[in-house]
Amino acid sequence: MKYHIKDETGASAVEYGVMVALIATAIVATVGLLGTTLNGVFQGVVTTLGG
């Protein structure tokens, strides 16, 4: 009987967790930047329209 002391086939739950955390951080940063930019654009439109 052959025992595998360290089987490294496939990703572990910890690795998936790290990937999800990095992706979530990138999404939050992108949405934050785009949100600020879009807010400025909409405020400019409102000002131009006289509202």
C-alpha positions as a printed NumPy array, in Angstrom:
array([[  0.   ,   0.   ,   0.   ],
       [  1.449,   3.332,  -1.056],
       [  0.67 ,   6.409,   1.029],
       [  0.787,   9.907,  -0.355],
       [  2.204,  12.201,   2.279],
       [  1.516,  15.379,   0.316],
       [ -0.983,  15.274,  -2.503],
       [ -1.031,  18.632,  -4.325],
       [ -3.516,  17.879,  -7.06 ],
       [ -6.025,  20.681,  -7.577],
       [ -6.537,  23.874,  -5.653],
       [ -7.482,  23.889,  -2.001],
       [-10.242,  25.887,  -0.377],
       [ -7.681,  28.351,   0.959],
       [ -6.378,  29.061,  -2.538],
       [ -9.911,  29.591,  -3.825],
       [-10.574,  31.919,  -0.893],
       [ -7.5  ,  34.007,  -1.717],
       [ -8.534,  34.236,  -5.375],
       [-12.064,  35.307,  -4.442],
       [-10.704,  37.941,  -2.042],
       [ -8.405,  39.396,  -4.717],
       [-11.173,  39.472,  -7.309],
       [-13.592,  41.087,  -4.846],
       [-10.989,  43.74 ,  -3.96 ],
       [-10.458,  44.539,  -7.64 ],
       [-14.221,  44.817,  -8.219],
       [-14.735,  47.082,  -5.205],
       [-11.864,  49.356,  -6.277],
       [-13.129,  49.564,  -9.858],
       [-16.723,  50.273,  -8.834],
       [-15.515,  52.906,  -6.37 ],
       [-13.48 ,  54.724,  -9.012],
       [-16.191,  54.505, -11.659],
       [-18.846,  55.578,  -9.177],
       [-16.934,  58.733,  -8.283],
       [-16.335,  59.541, -11.947],
       [-19.95 ,  58.934, -12.935],
       [-21.171,  61.027, -10.035],
       [-19.103,  63.942, -11.326],
       [-20.463,  63.474, -14.845],
       [-24.069,  63.424, -13.661],
       [-23.524,  66.47 , -11.462],
       [-22.149,  68.298, -14.494],
       [-25.216,  67.361, -16.524],
       [-27.546,  68.534, -13.74 ],
       [-25.662,  71.823, -13.476],
       [-25.764,  72.32 , -17.243],
       [-29.502,  71.67 , -17.332],
       [-30.006,  74.206, -14.552],
       [-31.199,  71.789, -11.926]])
